[in-house]
PDB file of C-alpha atoms in Angstrom:
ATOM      1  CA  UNK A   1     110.263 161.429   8.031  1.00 48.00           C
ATOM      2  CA  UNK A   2     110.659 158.245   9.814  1.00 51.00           C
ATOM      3  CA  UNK A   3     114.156 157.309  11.246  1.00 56.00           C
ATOM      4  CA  UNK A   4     115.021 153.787   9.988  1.00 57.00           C
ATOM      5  CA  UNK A   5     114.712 151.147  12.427  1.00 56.00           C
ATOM      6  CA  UNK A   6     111.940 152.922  14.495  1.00 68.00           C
ATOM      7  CA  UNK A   7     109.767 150.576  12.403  1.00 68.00           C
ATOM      8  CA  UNK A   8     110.751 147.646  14.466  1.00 69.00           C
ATOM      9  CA  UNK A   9     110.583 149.840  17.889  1.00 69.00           C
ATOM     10  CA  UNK A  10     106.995 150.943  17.296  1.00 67.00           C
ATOM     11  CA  UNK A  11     106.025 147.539  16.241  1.00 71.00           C
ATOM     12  CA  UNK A  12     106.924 146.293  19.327  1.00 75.00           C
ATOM     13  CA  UNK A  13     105.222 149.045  21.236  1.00 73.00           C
ATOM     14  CA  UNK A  14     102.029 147.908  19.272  1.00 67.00           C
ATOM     15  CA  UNK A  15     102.432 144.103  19.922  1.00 77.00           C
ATOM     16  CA  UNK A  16     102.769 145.191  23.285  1.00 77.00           C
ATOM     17  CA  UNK A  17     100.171 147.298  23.783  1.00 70.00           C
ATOM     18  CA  UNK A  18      97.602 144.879  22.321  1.00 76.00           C
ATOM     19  CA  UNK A  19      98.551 142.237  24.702  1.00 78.00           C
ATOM     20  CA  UNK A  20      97.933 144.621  27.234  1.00 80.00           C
ATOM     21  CA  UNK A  21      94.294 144.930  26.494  1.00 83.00           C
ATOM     22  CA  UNK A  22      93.223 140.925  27.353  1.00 87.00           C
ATOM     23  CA  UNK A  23      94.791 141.358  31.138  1.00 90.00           C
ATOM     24  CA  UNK A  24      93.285 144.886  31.500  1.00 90.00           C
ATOM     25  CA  UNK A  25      89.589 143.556  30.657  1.00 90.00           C
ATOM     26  CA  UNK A  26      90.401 140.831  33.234  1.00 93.00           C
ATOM     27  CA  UNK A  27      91.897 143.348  36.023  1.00 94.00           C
ATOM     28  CA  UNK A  28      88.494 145.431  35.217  1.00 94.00           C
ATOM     29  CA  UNK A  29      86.011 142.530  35.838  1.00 94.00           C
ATOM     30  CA  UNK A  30      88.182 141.256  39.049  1.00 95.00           C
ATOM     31  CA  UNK A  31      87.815 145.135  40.568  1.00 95.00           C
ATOM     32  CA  UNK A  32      84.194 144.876  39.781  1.00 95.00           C
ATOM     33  CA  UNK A  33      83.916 141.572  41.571  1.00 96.00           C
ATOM     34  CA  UNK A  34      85.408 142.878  44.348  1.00 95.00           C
ATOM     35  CA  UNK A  35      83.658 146.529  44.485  1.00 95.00           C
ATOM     36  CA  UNK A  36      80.198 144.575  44.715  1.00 95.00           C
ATOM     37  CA  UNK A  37      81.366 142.602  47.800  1.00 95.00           C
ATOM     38  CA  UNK A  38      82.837 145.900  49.660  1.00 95.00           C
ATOM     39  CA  UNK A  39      79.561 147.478  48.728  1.00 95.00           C
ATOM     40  CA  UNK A  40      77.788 144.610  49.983  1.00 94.00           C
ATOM     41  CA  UNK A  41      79.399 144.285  53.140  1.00 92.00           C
ATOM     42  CA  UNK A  42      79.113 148.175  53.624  1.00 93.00           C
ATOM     43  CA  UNK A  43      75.150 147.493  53.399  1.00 94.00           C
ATOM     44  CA  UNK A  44      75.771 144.694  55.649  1.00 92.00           C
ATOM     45  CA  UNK A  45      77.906 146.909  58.479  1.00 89.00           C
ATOM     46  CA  UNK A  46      75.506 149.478  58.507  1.00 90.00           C
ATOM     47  CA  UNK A  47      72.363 147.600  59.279  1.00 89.00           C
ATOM     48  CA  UNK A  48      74.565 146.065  62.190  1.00 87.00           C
ATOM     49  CA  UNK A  49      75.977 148.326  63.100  1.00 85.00           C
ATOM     50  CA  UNK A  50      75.346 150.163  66.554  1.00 85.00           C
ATOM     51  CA  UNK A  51      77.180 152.916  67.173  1.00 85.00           C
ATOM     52  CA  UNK A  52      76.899 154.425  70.775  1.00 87.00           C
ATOM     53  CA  UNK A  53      75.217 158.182  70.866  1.00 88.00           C
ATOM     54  CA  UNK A  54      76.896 160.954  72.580  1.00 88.00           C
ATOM     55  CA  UNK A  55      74.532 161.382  75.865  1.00 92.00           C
ATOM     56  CA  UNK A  56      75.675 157.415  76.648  1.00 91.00           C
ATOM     57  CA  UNK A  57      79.524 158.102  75.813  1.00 92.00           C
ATOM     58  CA  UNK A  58      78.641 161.091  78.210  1.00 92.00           C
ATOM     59  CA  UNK A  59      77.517 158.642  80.620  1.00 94.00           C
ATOM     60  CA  UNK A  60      80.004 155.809  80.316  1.00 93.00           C
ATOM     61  CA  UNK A  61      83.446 158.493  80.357  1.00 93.00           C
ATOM     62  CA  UNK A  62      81.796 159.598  83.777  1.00 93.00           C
ATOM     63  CA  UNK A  63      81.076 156.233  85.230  1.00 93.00           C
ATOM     64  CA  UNK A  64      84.973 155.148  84.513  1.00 91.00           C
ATOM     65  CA  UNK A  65      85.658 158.334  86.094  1.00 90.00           C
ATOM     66  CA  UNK A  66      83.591 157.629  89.018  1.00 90.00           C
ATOM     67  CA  UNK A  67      84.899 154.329  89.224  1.00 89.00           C
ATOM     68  CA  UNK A  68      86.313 153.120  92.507  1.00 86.00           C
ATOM     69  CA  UNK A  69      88.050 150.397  91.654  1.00 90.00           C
ATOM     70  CA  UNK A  70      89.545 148.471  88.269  1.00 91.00           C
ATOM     71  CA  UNK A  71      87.091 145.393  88.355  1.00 91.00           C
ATOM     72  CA  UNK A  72      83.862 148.136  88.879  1.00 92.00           C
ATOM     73  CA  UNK A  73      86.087 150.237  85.620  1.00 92.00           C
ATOM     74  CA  UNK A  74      85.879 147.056  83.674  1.00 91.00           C
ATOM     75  CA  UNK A  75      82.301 146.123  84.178  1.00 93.00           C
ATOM     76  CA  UNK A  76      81.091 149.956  83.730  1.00 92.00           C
ATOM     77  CA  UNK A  77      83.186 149.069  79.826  1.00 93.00           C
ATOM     78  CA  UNK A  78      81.470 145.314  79.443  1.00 92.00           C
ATOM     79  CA  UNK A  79      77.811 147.231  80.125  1.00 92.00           C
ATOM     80  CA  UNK A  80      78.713 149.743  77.557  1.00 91.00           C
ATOM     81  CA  UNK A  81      77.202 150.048  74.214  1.00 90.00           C
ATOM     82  CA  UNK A  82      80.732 150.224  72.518  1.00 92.00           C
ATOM     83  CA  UNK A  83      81.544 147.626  70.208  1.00 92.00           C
ATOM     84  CA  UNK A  84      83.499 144.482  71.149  1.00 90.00           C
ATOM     85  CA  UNK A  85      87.079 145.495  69.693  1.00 92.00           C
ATOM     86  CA  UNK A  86      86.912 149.142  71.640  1.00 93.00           C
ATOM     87  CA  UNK A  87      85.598 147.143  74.964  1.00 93.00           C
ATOM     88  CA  UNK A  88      88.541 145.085  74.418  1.00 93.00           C
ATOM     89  CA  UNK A  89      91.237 147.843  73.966  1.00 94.00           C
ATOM     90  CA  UNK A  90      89.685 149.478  76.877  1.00 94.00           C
ATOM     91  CA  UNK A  91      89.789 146.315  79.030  1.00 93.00           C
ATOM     92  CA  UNK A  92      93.407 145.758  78.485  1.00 93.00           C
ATOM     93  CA  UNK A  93      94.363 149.378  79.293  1.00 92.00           C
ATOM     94  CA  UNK A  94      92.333 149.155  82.980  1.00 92.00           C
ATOM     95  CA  UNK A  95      93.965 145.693  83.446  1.00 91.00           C
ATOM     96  CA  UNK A  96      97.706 147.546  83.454  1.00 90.00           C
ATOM     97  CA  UNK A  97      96.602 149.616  86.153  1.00 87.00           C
ATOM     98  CA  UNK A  98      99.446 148.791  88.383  1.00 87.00           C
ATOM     99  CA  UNK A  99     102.777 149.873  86.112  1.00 88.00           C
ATOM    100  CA  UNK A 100     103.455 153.419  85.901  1.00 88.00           C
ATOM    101  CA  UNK A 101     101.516 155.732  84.196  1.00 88.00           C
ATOM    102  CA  UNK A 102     104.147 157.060  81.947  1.00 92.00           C
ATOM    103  CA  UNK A 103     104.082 153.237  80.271  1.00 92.00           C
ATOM    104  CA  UNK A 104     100.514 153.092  80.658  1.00 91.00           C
ATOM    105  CA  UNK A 105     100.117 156.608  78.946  1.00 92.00           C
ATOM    106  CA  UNK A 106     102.635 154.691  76.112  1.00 94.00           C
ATOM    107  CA  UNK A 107     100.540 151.172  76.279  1.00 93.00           C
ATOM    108  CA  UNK A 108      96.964 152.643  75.718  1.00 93.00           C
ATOM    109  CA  UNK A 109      98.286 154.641  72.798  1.00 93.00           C
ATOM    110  CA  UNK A 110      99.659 151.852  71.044  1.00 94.00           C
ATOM    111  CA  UNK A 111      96.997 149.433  71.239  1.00 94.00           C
ATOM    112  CA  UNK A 112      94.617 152.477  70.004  1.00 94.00           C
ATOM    113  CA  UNK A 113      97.320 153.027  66.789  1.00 94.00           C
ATOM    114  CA  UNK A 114      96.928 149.145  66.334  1.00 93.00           C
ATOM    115  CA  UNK A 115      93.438 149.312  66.520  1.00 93.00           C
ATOM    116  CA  UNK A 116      93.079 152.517  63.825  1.00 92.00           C
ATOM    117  CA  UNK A 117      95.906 150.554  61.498  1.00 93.00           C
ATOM    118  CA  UNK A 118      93.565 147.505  61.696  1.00 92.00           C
ATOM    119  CA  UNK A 119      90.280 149.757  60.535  1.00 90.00           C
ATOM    120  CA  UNK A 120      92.740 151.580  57.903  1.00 90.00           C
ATOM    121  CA  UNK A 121      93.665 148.027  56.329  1.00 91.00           C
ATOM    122  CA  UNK A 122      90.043 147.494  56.127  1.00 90.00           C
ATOM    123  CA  UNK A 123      89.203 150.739  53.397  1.00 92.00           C
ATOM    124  CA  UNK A 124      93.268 149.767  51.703  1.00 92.00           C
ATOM    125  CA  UNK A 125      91.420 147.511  48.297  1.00 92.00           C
ATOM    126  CA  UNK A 126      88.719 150.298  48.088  1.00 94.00           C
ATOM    127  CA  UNK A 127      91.328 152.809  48.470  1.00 94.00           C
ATOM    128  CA  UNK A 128      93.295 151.219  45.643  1.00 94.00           C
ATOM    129  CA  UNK A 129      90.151 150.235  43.393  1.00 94.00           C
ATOM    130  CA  UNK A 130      89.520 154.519  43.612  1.00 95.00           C
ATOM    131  CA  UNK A 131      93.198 155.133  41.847  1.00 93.00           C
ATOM    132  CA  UNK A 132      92.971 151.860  39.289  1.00 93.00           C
ATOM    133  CA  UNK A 133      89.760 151.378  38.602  1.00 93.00           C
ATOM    134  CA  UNK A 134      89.474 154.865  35.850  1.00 92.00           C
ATOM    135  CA  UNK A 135      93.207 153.699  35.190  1.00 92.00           C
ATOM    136  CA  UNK A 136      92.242 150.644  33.958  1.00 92.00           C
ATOM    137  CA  UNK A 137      88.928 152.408  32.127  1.00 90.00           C
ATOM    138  CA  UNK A 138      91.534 154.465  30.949  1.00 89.00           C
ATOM    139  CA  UNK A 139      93.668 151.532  29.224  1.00 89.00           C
ATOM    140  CA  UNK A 140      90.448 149.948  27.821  1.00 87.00           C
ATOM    141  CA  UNK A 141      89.819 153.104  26.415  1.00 86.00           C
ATOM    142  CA  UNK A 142      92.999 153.793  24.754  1.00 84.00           C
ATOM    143  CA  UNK A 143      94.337 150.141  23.591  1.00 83.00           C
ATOM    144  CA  UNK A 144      90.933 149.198  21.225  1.00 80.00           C
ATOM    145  CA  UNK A 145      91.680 152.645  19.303  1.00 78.00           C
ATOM    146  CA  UNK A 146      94.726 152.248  18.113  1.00 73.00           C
ATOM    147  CA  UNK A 147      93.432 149.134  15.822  1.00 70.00           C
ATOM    148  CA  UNK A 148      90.231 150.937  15.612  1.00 71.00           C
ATOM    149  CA  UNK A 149      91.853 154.193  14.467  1.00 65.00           C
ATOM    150  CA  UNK A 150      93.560 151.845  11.575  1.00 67.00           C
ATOM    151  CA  UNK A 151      90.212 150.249  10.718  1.00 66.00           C
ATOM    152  CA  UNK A 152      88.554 153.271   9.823  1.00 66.00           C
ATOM    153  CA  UNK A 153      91.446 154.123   7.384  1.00 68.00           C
ATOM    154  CA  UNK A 154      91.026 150.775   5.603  1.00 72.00           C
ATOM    155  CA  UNK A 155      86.895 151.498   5.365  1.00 70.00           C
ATOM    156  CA  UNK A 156      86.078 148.901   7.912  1.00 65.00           C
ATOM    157  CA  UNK A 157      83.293 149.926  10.206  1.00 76.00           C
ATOM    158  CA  UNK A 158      82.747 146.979  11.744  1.00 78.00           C
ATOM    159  CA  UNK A 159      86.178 146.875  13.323  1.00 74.00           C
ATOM    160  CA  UNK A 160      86.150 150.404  14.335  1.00 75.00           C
ATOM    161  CA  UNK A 161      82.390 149.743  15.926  1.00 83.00           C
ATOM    162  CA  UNK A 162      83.690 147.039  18.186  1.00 82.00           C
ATOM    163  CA  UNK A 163      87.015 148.809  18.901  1.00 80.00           C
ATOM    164  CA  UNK A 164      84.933 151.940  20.385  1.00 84.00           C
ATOM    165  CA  UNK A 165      82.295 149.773  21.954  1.00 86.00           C
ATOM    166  CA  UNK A 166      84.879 148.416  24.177  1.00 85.00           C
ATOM    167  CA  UNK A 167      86.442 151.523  24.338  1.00 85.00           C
ATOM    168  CA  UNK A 168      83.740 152.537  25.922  1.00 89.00           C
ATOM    169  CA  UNK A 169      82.267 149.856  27.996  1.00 89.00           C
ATOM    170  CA  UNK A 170      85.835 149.970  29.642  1.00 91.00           C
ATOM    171  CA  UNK A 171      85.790 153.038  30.401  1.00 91.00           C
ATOM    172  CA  UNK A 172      82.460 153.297  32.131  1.00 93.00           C
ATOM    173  CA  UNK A 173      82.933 150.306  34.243  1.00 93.00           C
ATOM    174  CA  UNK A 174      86.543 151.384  35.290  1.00 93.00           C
ATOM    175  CA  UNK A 175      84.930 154.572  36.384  1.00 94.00           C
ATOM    176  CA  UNK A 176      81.915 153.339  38.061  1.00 94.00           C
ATOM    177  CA  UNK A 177      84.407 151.349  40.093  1.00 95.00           C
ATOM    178  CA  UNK A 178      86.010 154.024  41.255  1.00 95.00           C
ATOM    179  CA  UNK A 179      83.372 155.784  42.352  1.00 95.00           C
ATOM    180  CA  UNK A 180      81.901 153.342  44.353  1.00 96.00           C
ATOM    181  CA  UNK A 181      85.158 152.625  45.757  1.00 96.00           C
ATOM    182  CA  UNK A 182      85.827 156.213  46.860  1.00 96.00           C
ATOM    183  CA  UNK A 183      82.052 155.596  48.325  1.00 94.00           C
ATOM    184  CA  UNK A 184      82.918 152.990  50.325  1.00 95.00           C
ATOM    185  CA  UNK A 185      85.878 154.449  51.579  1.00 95.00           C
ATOM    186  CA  UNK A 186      84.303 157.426  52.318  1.00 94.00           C
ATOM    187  CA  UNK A 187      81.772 156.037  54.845  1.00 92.00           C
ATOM    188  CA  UNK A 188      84.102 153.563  56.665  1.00 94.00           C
ATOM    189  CA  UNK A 189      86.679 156.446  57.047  1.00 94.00           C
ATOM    190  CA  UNK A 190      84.041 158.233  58.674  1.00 92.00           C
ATOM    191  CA  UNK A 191      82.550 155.220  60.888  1.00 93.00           C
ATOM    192  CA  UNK A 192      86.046 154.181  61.934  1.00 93.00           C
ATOM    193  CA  UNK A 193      86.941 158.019  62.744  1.00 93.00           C
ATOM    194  CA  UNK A 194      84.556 158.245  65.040  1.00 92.00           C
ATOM    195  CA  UNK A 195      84.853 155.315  66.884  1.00 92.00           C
ATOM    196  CA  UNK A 196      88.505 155.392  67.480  1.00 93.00           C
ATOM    197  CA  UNK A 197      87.533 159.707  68.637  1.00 93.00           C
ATOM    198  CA  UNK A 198      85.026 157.838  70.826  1.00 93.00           C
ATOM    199  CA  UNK A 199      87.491 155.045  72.251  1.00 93.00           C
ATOM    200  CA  UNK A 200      90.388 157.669  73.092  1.00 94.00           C
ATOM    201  CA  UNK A 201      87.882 159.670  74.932  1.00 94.00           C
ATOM    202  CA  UNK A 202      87.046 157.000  77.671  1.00 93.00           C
ATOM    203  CA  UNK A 203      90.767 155.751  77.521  1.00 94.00           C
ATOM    204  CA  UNK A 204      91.613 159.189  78.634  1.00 93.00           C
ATOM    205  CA  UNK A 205      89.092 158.932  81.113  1.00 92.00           C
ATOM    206  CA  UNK A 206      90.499 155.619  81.931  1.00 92.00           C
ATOM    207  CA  UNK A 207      94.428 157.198  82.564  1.00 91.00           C
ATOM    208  CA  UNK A 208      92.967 160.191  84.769  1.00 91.00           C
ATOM    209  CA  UNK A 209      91.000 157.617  87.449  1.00 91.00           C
ATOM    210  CA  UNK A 210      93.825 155.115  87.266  1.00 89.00           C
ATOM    211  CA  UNK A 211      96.246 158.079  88.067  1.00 85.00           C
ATOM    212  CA  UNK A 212      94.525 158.866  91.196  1.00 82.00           C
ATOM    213  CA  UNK A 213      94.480 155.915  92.658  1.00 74.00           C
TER     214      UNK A 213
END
């Protein structure tokens, strides 16, 4: 039994539920735009990309600690096959040399959390596009059946044919977004990881020469 005036409710549910489908279709194509460019420039950062190997971060954290003085620190960092953002962090650290080294202890490790909040920005629309992209397939999956559902009880195939068709197309593409998206993510995590691992390991070489000055 229906309760009267539930009519009205659930026809307003259904208006607003098939309005919902046009802007879903539209969120889908503008996370598939923008999975192809992070994909893109994840090709594009790994065929640039140069990461330094461990016998030359050997090499570098014992130079710094060799060091004998802050301008022969900062050259031994400029020679370095880091990349430019870690030379720079690095740089700035050796250049406070002369306050104490409970601020410099304080300095280096908040220009290396600015550094790893700057990488984490980087993966944040991948990150998202992993949660809302199968949302989104999930929507597109969902909305189309409701009139298809009612098509089928009327005799009308063609209606129900196209409802399911974008049923499904939705939900394919919302998924394959995600998973590329968790993809991405995945590998830049990983790249950025290991260079910030890499950057606090000659920093902390940096702190213990500076200290015994």
């Amino acid at each position: 039994m229906i309760i009267q005036g539930t009519e009205t409710l659930t026809s307003l549910i259904h208006i607003i539920s098939e309005s919902l489908l046009t802007p879903v279709v539209i969120l889908i194509i503008i996370v598939v735009v923008i999975v192809i460019l992070a994909f893109g420039g994840l090709i594009n950062e790994y065929i640039s990309r140069k990461p330094i190997i461990s016998k030359d971060l050997e090499d570098l954290v014992r130079k710094v600690s060799f060091s004998a003085n802050v301008d022969q620190m900062k050259e031994e960092i400029k020679n370095s096959n880091l990349f430019d953002y870690q030379k720079e962090v690095l740089t700035r650290i050796a250049d406070n040399h002369d306050i104490g080294p409970e601020a410099r202890k304080a300095l280096a490790s908040e220009l290396i959390s600015a550094e790893e909040t700057r990488l984490i920005k980087k993966t944040n629309k991948t990150d998202i596009i992993v949660r809302v992209g199968p949302i989104l397939g999930l929507l597109g999956t969902l909305i189309p059946l409701g009139p298809g559902l009612a098509a089928l009880g009327t005799g009308d195939i063609a209606t129900l044919a196209q409802s399911l068709t974008i049923a499904f197309d939705t939900t394919v593409t919302g998924l394959s977004a995600g998973a590329v998206a968790f993809f991405v993510s995945k590998y830049k995590k990983q790249w950025y990881e290991t260079e910030l691992i890499d950057m606090e390991t000659v920093a902390e070489a940096e702190l213990e020469t500076i200290n015994k000055w």
